[in-house]
C-alpha cells in the first residue's frame, strides 16, 4: 500500500518532495547524531485524527469538551514516560526541546536570575544561553566546561567555585556536542550546595538512558530533566519535561519550592507558555515510549554506543584527532582541519556528495569561524536503527576517511556507490517490536 495515495491525488508538488525525501533517506546514510528513523506505528499516530482536536489543559482538567480519548492517550504517554525514566511526573506537551527548556526556565526563574550551564563551545546547546537566543535577555547564563579537551574531563572544581560565586538558581547539565558522560551525582551535589535546582537536558541521550546504556540523572539527585523525543529516543518530533516532586492540581499557583516543581512545570507549559497540545504527537510519544521499554530497544541503545566506538577507533587509527579522545555515547567530534587540513564545511559537503549526511561543528578553542569550523560531528543512532553493527561501522568510517583524504571525484563516486549498497541492504525496519 502506498501511504501517500491521497497526497498524490491532491498535491503533486508536496508528493514529489515527500517521495524525494523518502529516496534520500533510503539510499544514503544518516550520520547526524540528533536524527533517527521512527517506526510506522509512530508515523501512523502522527497522521491520526488526534491532529483535529483542541485539548488545552491536562487529563481530567481541560478547557474544551470531547476529551475522552485525548485524556486516555495523554495519560498513557505520561505514565509510560514516568516508568521509563523513573520520574514522579511527566509533562508530555512541549512542542520541541527548545520549548521544553524555556518552559522549565520560566517554571523556576525570575528575570535576572542566573543559570550555570555547559559552555556552548564545549558541547552545550544553543538553548543553554547562546547570545542569539531571547533567553539571554531575561536570564544571566554563566559557564562551566572541560578541563582538558583531549580527555573531555569536566572541571568540577571550577564548576563548584563558579556556583558559589554566581549563586545560580539552576545548575544545568546537558549537551549536544559532548562525546562523554557527565558525573551526574557530582553536579547534583554542586546544585544542592548552592540551593539550586539541578536540571538535566538529555535531548541527545534520552534513548541511551531509557535503554539502560547510560545513567539516568534522575537516579542521581536531579530534580528536572528535559528531553526531545525524536533523537535517540526514536519517537516523534517533540519533547517532554520529567521531574521529581509532588504533583498537585495545576489550576492553583503553588508555592515556589523544589517539591512543587511538577506543578510549577505544568503551569509553565500551559497556560504559561504554550496553547493547545499537539495530541497527535502525544499519541506518537506514547507509542515510542512503549517501544523504548522493550528488550529490543535495550539492545539498540547498547549497539549505538558500540558502533560509535568502532567508528572512533577507525578515525583515531587513521590519525584523526578526536575531541575528548573518543566517545562514551552516540557521537563523535573530529578535528578534521587540524588532522587532515580540510575544513569542517568542506568535509560536510564532500561526505554529503558521497551519500553520508553529517554536520560541520566548532571544536573547543576553534580558531576557525562558526560557519566553516575545524570539526565535524557525527553519530550512530540512525544507522543503528537500520541494523548496522560494529563491522559495518568500521567500513563506513573507512569510506569517510578515504573521501576526506583523497577528495577527488572518482573516490567520491565510488564511495557513494558503496554507501548506497550498504544502505539498500539495510532498509529501515517498519516495526521495532
Ligand atoms: C536538540 C536539542 C535541543 C532542542 O531541541 P528542538 O526540538 O530542536 O527544539 C535542546 N537541547 C539539547 C541538548 C539538544 O540536543
mmCIF file of N, CA, C and O and ligand atoms in Angstrom, residues 34 95-101 123-128 173-177 201-205 226-231 237-239 377, ligand 1:
data_model
loop_
_atom_site.group_PDB
_atom_site.id
_atom_site.type_symbol
_atom_site.label_atom_id
_atom_site.label_comp_id
_atom_site.label_asym_id
_atom_site.label_seq_id
_atom_site.Cartn_x
_atom_site.Cartn_y
_atom_site.Cartn_z
ATOM 1 N N UNK A 34 21.640 13.738 15.943
ATOM 2 C CA UNK A 34 20.344 14.083 16.530
ATOM 3 C C UNK A 34 19.181 13.528 15.711
ATOM 4 O O UNK A 34 18.029 13.825 15.993
ATOM 5 N N UNK A 95 6.413 21.267 22.674
ATOM 6 C CA UNK A 95 6.409 21.035 21.230
ATOM 7 C C UNK A 95 7.787 20.693 20.697
ATOM 8 O O UNK A 95 7.916 20.139 19.616
ATOM 9 N N UNK A 96 8.830 21.056 21.435
ATOM 10 C CA UNK A 96 10.183 20.746 20.999
ATOM 11 C C UNK A 96 11.136 20.951 22.165
ATOM 12 O O UNK A 96 10.726 21.427 23.232
ATOM 13 N N UNK A 97 12.384 20.591 21.955
ATOM 14 C CA UNK A 97 13.371 20.691 23.028
ATOM 15 C C UNK A 97 13.584 22.117 23.492
ATOM 16 O O UNK A 97 13.717 22.372 24.702
ATOM 17 N N UNK A 98 13.625 23.060 22.558
ATOM 18 C CA UNK A 98 13.829 24.454 22.935
ATOM 19 C C UNK A 98 12.656 24.933 23.789
ATOM 20 O O UNK A 98 12.842 25.569 24.836
ATOM 21 N N UNK A 99 11.442 24.599 23.363
ATOM 22 C CA UNK A 99 10.246 24.994 24.112
ATOM 23 C C UNK A 99 10.246 24.368 25.509
ATOM 24 O O UNK A 99 9.861 25.011 26.494
ATOM 25 N N UNK A 100 10.684 23.123 25.617
ATOM 26 C CA UNK A 100 10.730 22.449 26.921
ATOM 27 C C UNK A 100 11.691 23.181 27.851
ATOM 28 O O UNK A 100 11.392 23.408 29.030
ATOM 29 N N UNK A 101 12.854 23.559 27.329
ATOM 30 C CA UNK A 101 13.827 24.252 28.172
ATOM 31 C C UNK A 101 13.304 25.615 28.615
ATOM 32 O O UNK A 101 13.441 25.997 29.781
ATOM 33 N N UNK A 123 30.252 21.916 23.999
ATOM 34 C CA UNK A 123 29.211 20.923 23.733
ATOM 35 C C UNK A 123 27.820 21.307 24.174
ATOM 36 O O UNK A 123 26.861 20.609 23.871
ATOM 37 N N UNK A 124 27.680 22.423 24.920
ATOM 38 C CA UNK A 124 26.354 22.856 25.375
ATOM 39 C C UNK A 124 25.457 23.222 24.205
ATOM 40 O O UNK A 124 25.906 23.359 23.069
ATOM 41 N N UNK A 125 24.156 23.359 24.477
ATOM 42 C CA UNK A 125 23.200 23.634 23.395
ATOM 43 C C UNK A 125 22.854 25.123 23.342
ATOM 44 O O UNK A 125 22.945 25.819 24.349
ATOM 45 N N UNK A 126 22.447 25.578 22.157
ATOM 46 C CA UNK A 126 22.008 26.973 21.957
ATOM 47 C C UNK A 126 21.080 27.466 23.063
ATOM 48 O O UNK A 126 21.194 28.599 23.526
ATOM 49 N N UNK A 127 20.132 26.590 23.450
ATOM 50 C CA UNK A 127 19.125 26.987 24.447
ATOM 51 C C UNK A 127 19.706 27.064 25.858
ATOM 52 O O UNK A 127 18.987 27.354 26.805
ATOM 53 N N UNK A 128 20.986 26.799 26.007
ATOM 54 C CA UNK A 128 21.630 26.894 27.318
ATOM 55 C C UNK A 128 22.349 28.241 27.448
ATOM 56 O O UNK A 128 23.331 28.355 28.176
ATOM 57 N N UNK A 173 22.796 20.684 33.283
ATOM 58 C CA UNK A 173 23.769 19.753 32.718
ATOM 59 C C UNK A 173 23.161 19.083 31.499
ATOM 60 O O UNK A 173 22.072 18.535 31.556
ATOM 61 N N UNK A 174 23.851 19.184 30.392
ATOM 62 C CA UNK A 174 23.336 18.574 29.174
ATOM 63 C C UNK A 174 24.104 19.123 28.000
ATOM 64 O O UNK A 174 24.830 20.095 28.124
ATOM 65 N N UNK A 175 23.980 18.461 26.864
ATOM 66 C CA UNK A 175 24.857 18.801 25.750
ATOM 67 C C UNK A 175 24.309 18.258 24.453
ATOM 68 O O UNK A 175 23.472 17.357 24.428
ATOM 69 N N UNK A 176 24.811 18.819 23.368
ATOM 70 C CA UNK A 176 24.516 18.227 22.063
ATOM 71 C C UNK A 176 25.800 17.989 21.280
ATOM 72 O O UNK A 176 25.760 17.502 20.156
ATOM 73 N N UNK A 177 26.936 18.325 21.902
ATOM 74 C CA UNK A 177 28.194 18.108 21.195
ATOM 75 C C UNK A 177 29.304 17.655 22.125
ATOM 76 O O UNK A 177 30.459 18.065 21.991
ATOM 77 N N UNK A 201 19.410 18.321 30.682
ATOM 78 C CA UNK A 201 18.809 18.338 29.349
ATOM 79 C C UNK A 201 19.423 17.164 28.589
ATOM 80 O O UNK A 201 20.551 17.236 28.116
ATOM 81 N N UNK A 202 18.677 16.063 28.520
ATOM 82 C CA UNK A 202 19.216 14.836 27.916
ATOM 83 C C UNK A 202 18.679 14.618 26.498
ATOM 84 O O UNK A 202 18.549 13.471 26.036
ATOM 85 N N UNK A 203 18.382 15.723 25.818
ATOM 86 C CA UNK A 203 17.780 15.659 24.474
ATOM 87 C C UNK A 203 18.479 14.642 23.568
ATOM 88 O O UNK A 203 17.822 13.884 22.853
ATOM 89 N N UNK A 204 19.823 14.627 23.620
ATOM 90 C CA UNK A 204 20.553 13.738 22.716
ATOM 91 C C UNK A 204 20.588 12.297 23.192
ATOM 92 O O UNK A 204 20.632 11.378 22.389
ATOM 93 N N UNK A 205 20.612 12.099 24.503
ATOM 94 C CA UNK A 205 20.938 10.771 25.031
ATOM 95 C C UNK A 205 19.768 10.061 25.700
ATOM 96 O O UNK A 205 19.938 8.986 26.280
ATOM 97 N N UNK A 226 14.737 17.622 31.042
ATOM 98 C CA UNK A 226 14.049 17.873 29.775
ATOM 99 C C UNK A 226 14.661 16.973 28.709
ATOM 100 O O UNK A 226 15.827 16.600 28.786
ATOM 101 N N UNK A 227 13.855 16.635 27.734
ATOM 102 C CA UNK A 227 14.407 15.885 26.600
ATOM 103 C C UNK A 227 13.538 16.047 25.361
ATOM 104 O O UNK A 227 12.332 16.271 25.465
ATOM 105 N N UNK A 228 14.159 15.959 24.218
ATOM 106 C CA UNK A 228 13.397 15.803 22.986
ATOM 107 C C UNK A 228 12.950 14.342 22.935
ATOM 108 O O UNK A 228 13.485 13.491 23.651
ATOM 109 N N UNK A 229 11.989 14.056 22.066
ATOM 110 C CA UNK A 229 11.568 12.662 21.921
ATOM 111 C C UNK A 229 11.995 12.076 20.570
ATOM 112 O O UNK A 229 11.749 10.906 20.307
ATOM 113 N N UNK A 230 12.631 12.894 19.723
ATOM 114 C CA UNK A 230 12.890 12.449 18.345
ATOM 115 C C UNK A 230 14.346 12.102 18.058
ATOM 116 O O UNK A 230 14.696 11.807 16.935
ATOM 117 N N UNK A 231 15.220 12.173 19.058
ATOM 118 C CA UNK A 231 16.624 11.873 18.774
ATOM 119 C C UNK A 231 16.868 10.390 19.091
ATOM 120 O O UNK A 231 16.253 9.538 18.468
ATOM 121 N N UNK A 237 8.877 14.026 16.509
ATOM 122 C CA UNK A 237 9.477 15.314 16.812
ATOM 123 C C UNK A 237 8.684 15.966 17.947
ATOM 124 O O UNK A 237 7.473 16.158 17.830
ATOM 125 N N UNK A 238 9.326 16.261 19.046
ATOM 126 C CA UNK A 238 8.642 16.825 20.201
ATOM 127 C C UNK A 238 9.524 16.712 21.421
ATOM 128 O O UNK A 238 10.711 16.388 21.298
ATOM 129 N N UNK A 239 8.963 16.975 22.590
ATOM 130 C CA UNK A 239 9.780 16.957 23.807
ATOM 131 C C UNK A 239 8.922 16.682 25.027
ATOM 132 O O UNK A 239 7.702 16.544 24.921
ATOM 133 N N UNK A 377 30.823 16.679 13.284
ATOM 134 C CA UNK A 377 30.157 15.918 14.326
ATOM 135 C C UNK A 377 29.316 14.857 13.639
ATOM 136 O O UNK A 377 28.603 15.150 12.684
HETATM 137 C C1 LIG B 1 18.246 19.147 20.112
HETATM 138 C C2 LIG B 1 18.432 19.783 21.440
HETATM 139 C C3 LIG B 1 17.522 20.748 21.933
HETATM 140 C C4 LIG B 1 16.470 21.369 21.056
HETATM 141 O O1 LIG B 1 15.502 20.552 20.583
HETATM 142 P P1 LIG B 1 14.498 21.064 19.430
HETATM 143 O O2 LIG B 1 13.450 20.029 19.404
HETATM 144 O O3 LIG B 1 15.301 21.185 18.186
HETATM 145 O O4 LIG B 1 13.960 22.405 19.871
HETATM 146 C C5 LIG B 1 17.700 21.205 23.217
HETATM 147 N N1 LIG B 1 18.716 20.765 23.992
HETATM 148 C C6 LIG B 1 19.624 19.877 23.544
HETATM 149 C C7 LIG B 1 20.726 19.427 24.446
HETATM 150 C C8 LIG B 1 19.514 19.365 22.255
HETATM 151 O O5 LIG B 1 20.439 18.497 21.814
#
